[in-house]
């Protein structure tokens, strides 16, 4: 069994990722709480690239990190790369107030995963997007972050009203981790040296 570190402070992310990678029998995902600088940048990709460069000097085993954000069309993509700060300051209620009773509520979540293997210097980026809309009120107690106000396309429930497995079927993270899982399936496990 090979260990793959997931560097994140967010237990909810780890639970969702673990559900997606569980079928890869030879890999065990392990949450690692190490602070890394989340730089102020224009894209999630830049945040992830910087995080890899910082962490590769500290970790001796293969690792992943992930940056995600909520992009609201009517607010020109806000909070986007500022999603964590905005969540800490105004939260879901603040977002609902900004949108007021606006009918135009399209939004999407994006997830960017960075994978790095220090033994081979291999670096990979995997992305996933989930389109949907912002609800008119908070609904549900499952998940984390903006889940109670995001309704994915083709659903009437928010992510906050879904079990992990169901959220993963629609979510940005479900999609990016699906790509990571396919990458591991193709990679001969003997070559995944740890
Ligand atoms: P890390 O330690 O992995 O960085 P984080 O919670 O700070 O954990 P991000 O910076 O990637 O994660 O997330 C930015 C914000 O978006 C943060 O407030 C999250 O709660 C929120 N968010 C990310 N993914 C989400 C999801 O699937 N559902 C709801 N909110 C999400």
JSON list of N, CA and C and ligand atoms in Angstrom, two decimals, residues 6-10 13 16 34 36 38 44 65-70 80-88 109-110 143-148 150 159 167 171-173, ligand 1:
[
{"chain": "A", "resi": 6, "resn": "UNK", "atom": "N", "xyz": [-2.44, 14.14, 1.02]},
{"chain": "A", "resi": 6, "resn": "UNK", "atom": "CA", "xyz": [-3.30, 15.23, 0.54]},
{"chain": "A", "resi": 6, "resn": "UNK", "atom": "C", "xyz": [-3.07, 16.39, 1.51]},
{"chain": "A", "resi": 7, "resn": "UNK", "atom": "N", "xyz": [-2.35, 17.40, 1.03]},
{"chain": "A", "resi": 7, "resn": "UNK", "atom": "CA", "xyz": [-2.03, 18.53, 1.91]},
{"chain": "A", "resi": 7, "resn": "UNK", "atom": "C", "xyz": [-3.22, 19.49, 1.92]},
{"chain": "A", "resi": 8, "resn": "UNK", "atom": "N", "xyz": [-3.98, 19.43, 2.99]},
{"chain": "A", "resi": 8, "resn": "UNK", "atom": "CA", "xyz": [-5.14, 20.30, 3.14]},
{"chain": "A", "resi": 8, "resn": "UNK", "atom": "C", "xyz": [-5.52, 20.42, 4.61]},
{"chain": "A", "resi": 9, "resn": "UNK", "atom": "N", "xyz": [-6.08, 21.57, 4.94]},
{"chain": "A", "resi": 9, "resn": "UNK", "atom": "CA", "xyz": [-6.55, 21.77, 6.32]},
{"chain": "A", "resi": 9, "resn": "UNK", "atom": "C", "xyz": [-8.04, 21.44, 6.40]},
{"chain": "A", "resi": 10, "resn": "UNK", "atom": "N", "xyz": [-8.62, 21.10, 5.24]},
{"chain": "A", "resi": 10, "resn": "UNK", "atom": "CA", "xyz": [-10.08, 20.96, 5.15]},
{"chain": "A", "resi": 10, "resn": "UNK", "atom": "C", "xyz": [-10.49, 19.48, 5.14]},
{"chain": "A", "resi": 13, "resn": "UNK", "atom": "N", "xyz": [-12.84, 18.26, 2.29]},
{"chain": "A", "resi": 13, "resn": "UNK", "atom": "CA", "xyz": [-12.18, 17.96, 1.02]},
{"chain": "A", "resi": 13, "resn": "UNK", "atom": "C", "xyz": [-11.59, 16.56, 1.07]},
{"chain": "A", "resi": 16, "resn": "UNK", "atom": "N", "xyz": [-14.20, 13.81, 0.65]},
{"chain": "A", "resi": 16, "resn": "UNK", "atom": "CA", "xyz": [-14.67, 13.68, -0.73]},
{"chain": "A", "resi": 16, "resn": "UNK", "atom": "C", "xyz": [-13.60, 13.02, -1.62]},
{"chain": "A", "resi": 34, "resn": "UNK", "atom": "N", "xyz": [-0.20, 20.78, 6.50]},
{"chain": "A", "resi": 34, "resn": "UNK", "atom": "CA", "xyz": [1.01, 21.61, 6.50]},
{"chain": "A", "resi": 34, "resn": "UNK", "atom": "C", "xyz": [0.59, 22.94, 5.88]},
{"chain": "A", "resi": 36, "resn": "UNK", "atom": "N", "xyz": [0.87, 26.05, 3.72]},
{"chain": "A", "resi": 36, "resn": "UNK", "atom": "CA", "xyz": [1.67, 26.51, 2.58]},
{"chain": "A", "resi": 36, "resn": "UNK", "atom": "C", "xyz": [1.08, 27.84, 2.13]},
{"chain": "A", "resi": 38, "resn": "UNK", "atom": "N", "xyz": [-0.81, 30.46, 0.30]},
{"chain": "A", "resi": 38, "resn": "UNK", "atom": "CA", "xyz": [-1.78, 30.54, -0.80]},
{"chain": "A", "resi": 38, "resn": "UNK", "atom": "C", "xyz": [-1.65, 31.96, -1.33]},
{"chain": "A", "resi": 44, "resn": "UNK", "atom": "N", "xyz": [-6.60, 29.92, -9.94]},
{"chain": "A", "resi": 44, "resn": "UNK", "atom": "CA", "xyz": [-6.39, 28.81, -9.01]},
{"chain": "A", "resi": 44, "resn": "UNK", "atom": "C", "xyz": [-5.13, 28.05, -9.42]},
{"chain": "A", "resi": 65, "resn": "UNK", "atom": "N", "xyz": [-2.25, 18.63, -3.67]},
{"chain": "A", "resi": 65, "resn": "UNK", "atom": "CA", "xyz": [-2.92, 19.73, -2.99]},
{"chain": "A", "resi": 65, "resn": "UNK", "atom": "C", "xyz": [-4.01, 20.20, -3.94]},
{"chain": "A", "resi": 66, "resn": "UNK", "atom": "N", "xyz": [-4.96, 20.93, -3.44]},
{"chain": "A", "resi": 66, "resn": "UNK", "atom": "CA", "xyz": [-6.08, 21.34, -4.29]},
{"chain": "A", "resi": 66, "resn": "UNK", "atom": "C", "xyz": [-6.51, 22.75, -3.93]},
{"chain": "A", "resi": 67, "resn": "UNK", "atom": "N", "xyz": [-6.76, 23.58, -4.94]},
{"chain": "A", "resi": 67, "resn": "UNK", "atom": "CA", "xyz": [-7.34, 24.88, -4.67]},
{"chain": "A", "resi": 67, "resn": "UNK", "atom": "C", "xyz": [-8.68, 24.93, -5.41]},
{"chain": "A", "resi": 68, "resn": "UNK", "atom": "N", "xyz": [-9.68, 25.45, -4.71]},
{"chain": "A", "resi": 68, "resn": "UNK", "atom": "CA", "xyz": [-11.02, 25.50, -5.31]},
{"chain": "A", "resi": 68, "resn": "UNK", "atom": "C", "xyz": [-11.61, 26.88, -5.13]},
{"chain": "A", "resi": 69, "resn": "UNK", "atom": "N", "xyz": [-12.61, 27.19, -5.92]},
{"chain": "A", "resi": 69, "resn": "UNK", "atom": "CA", "xyz": [-13.27, 28.49, -5.77]},
{"chain": "A", "resi": 69, "resn": "UNK", "atom": "C", "xyz": [-14.65, 28.48, -6.39]},
{"chain": "A", "resi": 70, "resn": "UNK", "atom": "N", "xyz": [-15.47, 29.42, -5.93]},
{"chain": "A", "resi": 70, "resn": "UNK", "atom": "CA", "xyz": [-16.83, 29.60, -6.44]},
{"chain": "A", "resi": 70, "resn": "UNK", "atom": "C", "xyz": [-16.85, 30.88, -7.29]},
{"chain": "A", "resi": 80, "resn": "UNK", "atom": "N", "xyz": [-14.38, 33.77, -6.59]},
{"chain": "A", "resi": 80, "resn": "UNK", "atom": "CA", "xyz": [-13.26, 33.17, -7.34]},
{"chain": "A", "resi": 80, "resn": "UNK", "atom": "C", "xyz": [-12.06, 32.82, -6.48]},
{"chain": "A", "resi": 81, "resn": "UNK", "atom": "N", "xyz": [-10.91, 33.41, -6.83]},
{"chain": "A", "resi": 81, "resn": "UNK", "atom": "CA", "xyz": [-9.67, 33.08, -6.09]},
{"chain": "A", "resi": 81, "resn": "UNK", "atom": "C", "xyz": [-9.71, 33.61, -4.65]},
{"chain": "A", "resi": 82, "resn": "UNK", "atom": "N", "xyz": [-10.68, 34.45, -4.35]},
{"chain": "A", "resi": 82, "resn": "UNK", "atom": "CA", "xyz": [-10.79, 34.98, -2.97]},
{"chain": "A", "resi": 82, "resn": "UNK", "atom": "C", "xyz": [-11.82, 34.21, -2.15]},
{"chain": "A", "resi": 83, "resn": "UNK", "atom": "N", "xyz": [-12.25, 33.05, -2.64]},
{"chain": "A", "resi": 83, "resn": "UNK", "atom": "CA", "xyz": [-13.35, 32.32, -2.00]},
{"chain": "A", "resi": 83, "resn": "UNK", "atom": "C", "xyz": [-13.12, 32.03, -0.51]},
{"chain": "A", "resi": 84, "resn": "UNK", "atom": "N", "xyz": [-11.88, 31.67, -0.14]},
{"chain": "A", "resi": 84, "resn": "UNK", "atom": "CA", "xyz": [-11.64, 31.31, 1.26]},
{"chain": "A", "resi": 84, "resn": "UNK", "atom": "C", "xyz": [-11.80, 32.54, 2.15]},
{"chain": "A", "resi": 85, "resn": "UNK", "atom": "N", "xyz": [-11.22, 33.66, 1.72]},
{"chain": "A", "resi": 85, "resn": "UNK", "atom": "CA", "xyz": [-11.30, 34.89, 2.51]},
{"chain": "A", "resi": 85, "resn": "UNK", "atom": "C", "xyz": [-12.75, 35.38, 2.62]},
{"chain": "A", "resi": 86, "resn": "UNK", "atom": "N", "xyz": [-13.46, 35.33, 1.51]},
{"chain": "A", "resi": 86, "resn": "UNK", "atom": "CA", "xyz": [-14.85, 35.79, 1.49]},
{"chain": "A", "resi": 86, "resn": "UNK", "atom": "C", "xyz": [-15.72, 34.89, 2.37]},
{"chain": "A", "resi": 87, "resn": "UNK", "atom": "N", "xyz": [-15.41, 33.59, 2.35]},
{"chain": "A", "resi": 87, "resn": "UNK", "atom": "CA", "xyz": [-16.19, 32.67, 3.19]},
{"chain": "A", "resi": 87, "resn": "UNK", "atom": "C", "xyz": [-15.97, 33.01, 4.67]},
{"chain": "A", "resi": 88, "resn": "UNK", "atom": "N", "xyz": [-14.71, 33.30, 5.01]},
{"chain": "A", "resi": 88, "resn": "UNK", "atom": "CA", "xyz": [-14.39, 33.61, 6.42]},
{"chain": "A", "resi": 88, "resn": "UNK", "atom": "C", "xyz": [-15.01, 34.94, 6.85]},
{"chain": "A", "resi": 109, "resn": "UNK", "atom": "N", "xyz": [-18.35, 26.09, -9.68]},
{"chain": "A", "resi": 109, "resn": "UNK", "atom": "CA", "xyz": [-17.25, 25.77, -8.79]},
{"chain": "A", "resi": 109, "resn": "UNK", "atom": "C", "xyz": [-16.13, 25.23, -9.66]},
{"chain": "A", "resi": 110, "resn": "UNK", "atom": "N", "xyz": [-14.90, 25.55, -9.29]},
{"chain": "A", "resi": 110, "resn": "UNK", "atom": "CA", "xyz": [-13.76, 24.96, -10.02]},
{"chain": "A", "resi": 110, "resn": "UNK", "atom": "C", "xyz": [-12.78, 24.37, -9.01]},
{"chain": "A", "resi": 143, "resn": "UNK", "atom": "N", "xyz": [-21.74, 18.56, 3.88]},
{"chain": "A", "resi": 143, "resn": "UNK", "atom": "CA", "xyz": [-20.66, 19.22, 3.15]},
{"chain": "A", "resi": 143, "resn": "UNK", "atom": "C", "xyz": [-20.02, 20.33, 3.97]},
{"chain": "A", "resi": 144, "resn": "UNK", "atom": "N", "xyz": [-19.57, 21.37, 3.28]},
{"chain": "A", "resi": 144, "resn": "UNK", "atom": "CA", "xyz": [-18.86, 22.46, 3.95]},
{"chain": "A", "resi": 144, "resn": "UNK", "atom": "C", "xyz": [-18.91, 23.71, 3.08]},
{"chain": "A", "resi": 145, "resn": "UNK", "atom": "N", "xyz": [-18.35, 24.78, 3.59]},
{"chain": "A", "resi": 145, "resn": "UNK", "atom": "CA", "xyz": [-18.21, 26.01, 2.80]},
{"chain": "A", "resi": 145, "resn": "UNK", "atom": "C", "xyz": [-19.52, 26.50, 2.19]},
{"chain": "A", "resi": 146, "resn": "UNK", "atom": "N", "xyz": [-19.48, 26.71, 0.88]},
{"chain": "A", "resi": 146, "resn": "UNK", "atom": "CA", "xyz": [-20.64, 27.27, 0.18]},
{"chain": "A", "resi": 146, "resn": "UNK", "atom": "C", "xyz": [-21.68, 26.22, -0.22]},
{"chain": "A", "resi": 147, "resn": "UNK", "atom": "N", "xyz": [-21.52, 25.00, 0.25]},
{"chain": "A", "resi": 147, "resn": "UNK", "atom": "CA", "xyz": [-22.44, 23.93, -0.16]},
{"chain": "A", "resi": 147, "resn": "UNK", "atom": "C", "xyz": [-23.93, 24.25, 0.05]},
{"chain": "A", "resi": 148, "resn": "UNK", "atom": "N", "xyz": [-24.31, 24.92, 1.16]},
{"chain": "A", "resi": 148, "resn": "UNK", "atom": "CA", "xyz": [-25.74, 25.18, 1.37]},
{"chain": "A", "resi": 148, "resn": "UNK", "atom": "C", "xyz": [-26.36, 26.15, 0.36]},
{"chain": "A", "resi": 150, "resn": "UNK", "atom": "N", "xyz": [-25.30, 26.27, -3.13]},
{"chain": "A", "resi": 150, "resn": "UNK", "atom": "CA", "xyz": [-24.99, 25.93, -4.53]},
{"chain": "A", "resi": 150, "resn": "UNK", "atom": "C", "xyz": [-25.84, 24.75, -5.00]},
{"chain": "A", "resi": 159, "resn": "UNK", "atom": "N", "xyz": [-25.80, 21.32, -2.70]},
{"chain": "A", "resi": 159, "resn": "UNK", "atom": "CA", "xyz": [-24.77, 20.36, -2.27]},
{"chain": "A", "resi": 159, "resn": "UNK", "atom": "C", "xyz": [-24.93, 20.07, -0.78]},
{"chain": "A", "resi": 167, "resn": "UNK", "atom": "N", "xyz": [-22.78, 14.22, -4.00]},
{"chain": "A", "resi": 167, "resn": "UNK", "atom": "CA", "xyz": [-22.12, 15.49, -4.34]},
{"chain": "A", "resi": 167, "resn": "UNK", "atom": "C", "xyz": [-20.98, 15.22, -5.32]},
{"chain": "A", "resi": 171, "resn": "UNK", "atom": "N", "xyz": [-19.88, 17.19, -8.61]},
{"chain": "A", "resi": 171, "resn": "UNK", "atom": "CA", "xyz": [-19.03, 18.31, -8.18]},
{"chain": "A", "resi": 171, "resn": "UNK", "atom": "C", "xyz": [-17.73, 18.46, -8.96]},
{"chain": "A", "resi": 172, "resn": "UNK", "atom": "N", "xyz": [-17.20, 19.66, -8.91]},
{"chain": "A", "resi": 172, "resn": "UNK", "atom": "CA", "xyz": [-15.89, 20.03, -9.43]},
{"chain": "A", "resi": 172, "resn": "UNK", "atom": "C", "xyz": [-14.81, 19.08, -8.88]},
{"chain": "A", "resi": 173, "resn": "UNK", "atom": "N", "xyz": [-14.88, 18.81, -7.57]},
{"chain": "A", "resi": 173, "resn": "UNK", "atom": "CA", "xyz": [-13.87, 17.94, -6.94]},
{"chain": "A", "resi": 173, "resn": "UNK", "atom": "C", "xyz": [-14.05, 16.49, -7.40]},
{"chain": "B", "resi": 1, "resn": "LIG", "atom": "P1", "xyz": [-7.10, 24.07, 1.93]},
{"chain": "B", "resi": 1, "resn": "LIG", "atom": "O1", "xyz": [-6.37, 23.87, 3.22]},
{"chain": "B", "resi": 1, "resn": "LIG", "atom": "O2", "xyz": [-7.12, 22.82, 1.09]},
{"chain": "B", "resi": 1, "resn": "LIG", "atom": "O3", "xyz": [-6.64, 25.28, 1.15]},
{"chain": "B", "resi": 1, "resn": "LIG", "atom": "P2", "xyz": [-9.62, 25.56, 2.12]},
{"chain": "B", "resi": 1, "resn": "LIG", "atom": "O4", "xyz": [-10.90, 25.26, 2.81]},
{"chain": "B", "resi": 1, "resn": "LIG", "atom": "O5", "xyz": [-8.92, 26.85, 2.43]},
{"chain": "B", "resi": 1, "resn": "LIG", "atom": "O6", "xyz": [-8.65, 24.30, 2.35]},
{"chain": "B", "resi": 1, "resn": "LIG", "atom": "P3", "xyz": [-9.81, 26.37, -0.71]},
{"chain": "B", "resi": 1, "resn": "LIG", "atom": "O7", "xyz": [-8.89, 27.52, -0.51]},
{"chain": "B", "resi": 1, "resn": "LIG", "atom": "O8", "xyz": [-9.57, 25.47, -1.87]},
{"chain": "B", "resi": 1, "resn": "LIG", "atom": "O9", "xyz": [-9.88, 25.43, 0.58]},
{"chain": "B", "resi": 1, "resn": "LIG", "atom": "O10", "xyz": [-11.32, 26.82, -0.81]},
{"chain": "B", "resi": 1, "resn": "LIG", "atom": "C1", "xyz": [-11.73, 28.15, -0.97]},
{"chain": "B", "resi": 1, "resn": "LIG", "atom": "C2", "xyz": [-13.07, 28.35, -0.31]},
{"chain": "B", "resi": 1, "resn": "LIG", "atom": "O11", "xyz": [-14.07, 27.72, -1.10]},
{"chain": "B", "resi": 1, "resn": "LIG", "atom": "C3", "xyz": [-13.18, 27.79, 1.11]},
{"chain": "B", "resi": 1, "resn": "LIG", "atom": "O12", "xyz": [-13.89, 28.72, 1.91]},
{"chain": "B", "resi": 1, "resn": "LIG", "atom": "C4", "xyz": [-13.97, 26.51, 0.93]},
{"chain": "B", "resi": 1, "resn": "LIG", "atom": "O13", "xyz": [-14.79, 26.28, 2.06]},
{"chain": "B", "resi": 1, "resn": "LIG", "atom": "C5", "xyz": [-14.82, 26.81, -0.31]},
{"chain": "B", "resi": 1, "resn": "LIG", "atom": "N1", "xyz": [-15.02, 25.58, -1.06]},
{"chain": "B", "resi": 1, "resn": "LIG", "atom": "C6", "xyz": [-14.07, 24.85, -1.72]},
{"chain": "B", "resi": 1, "resn": "LIG", "atom": "N2", "xyz": [-14.61, 23.74, -2.22]},
{"chain": "B", "resi": 1, "resn": "LIG", "atom": "C7", "xyz": [-15.91, 23.75, -1.87]},
{"chain": "B", "resi": 1, "resn": "LIG", "atom": "C8", "xyz": [-16.97, 22.85, -2.06]},
{"chain": "B", "resi": 1, "resn": "LIG", "atom": "O14", "xyz": [-16.81, 21.69, -2.68]},
{"chain": "B", "resi": 1, "resn": "LIG", "atom": "N3", "xyz": [-18.17, 23.17, -1.55]},
{"chain": "B", "resi": 1, "resn": "LIG", "atom": "C9", "xyz": [-18.35, 24.32, -0.89]},
{"chain": "B", "resi": 1, "resn": "LIG", "atom": "N4", "xyz": [-17.40, 25.22, -0.65]},
{"chain": "B", "resi": 1, "resn": "LIG", "atom": "C10", "xyz": [-16.18, 24.93, -1.13]}
]
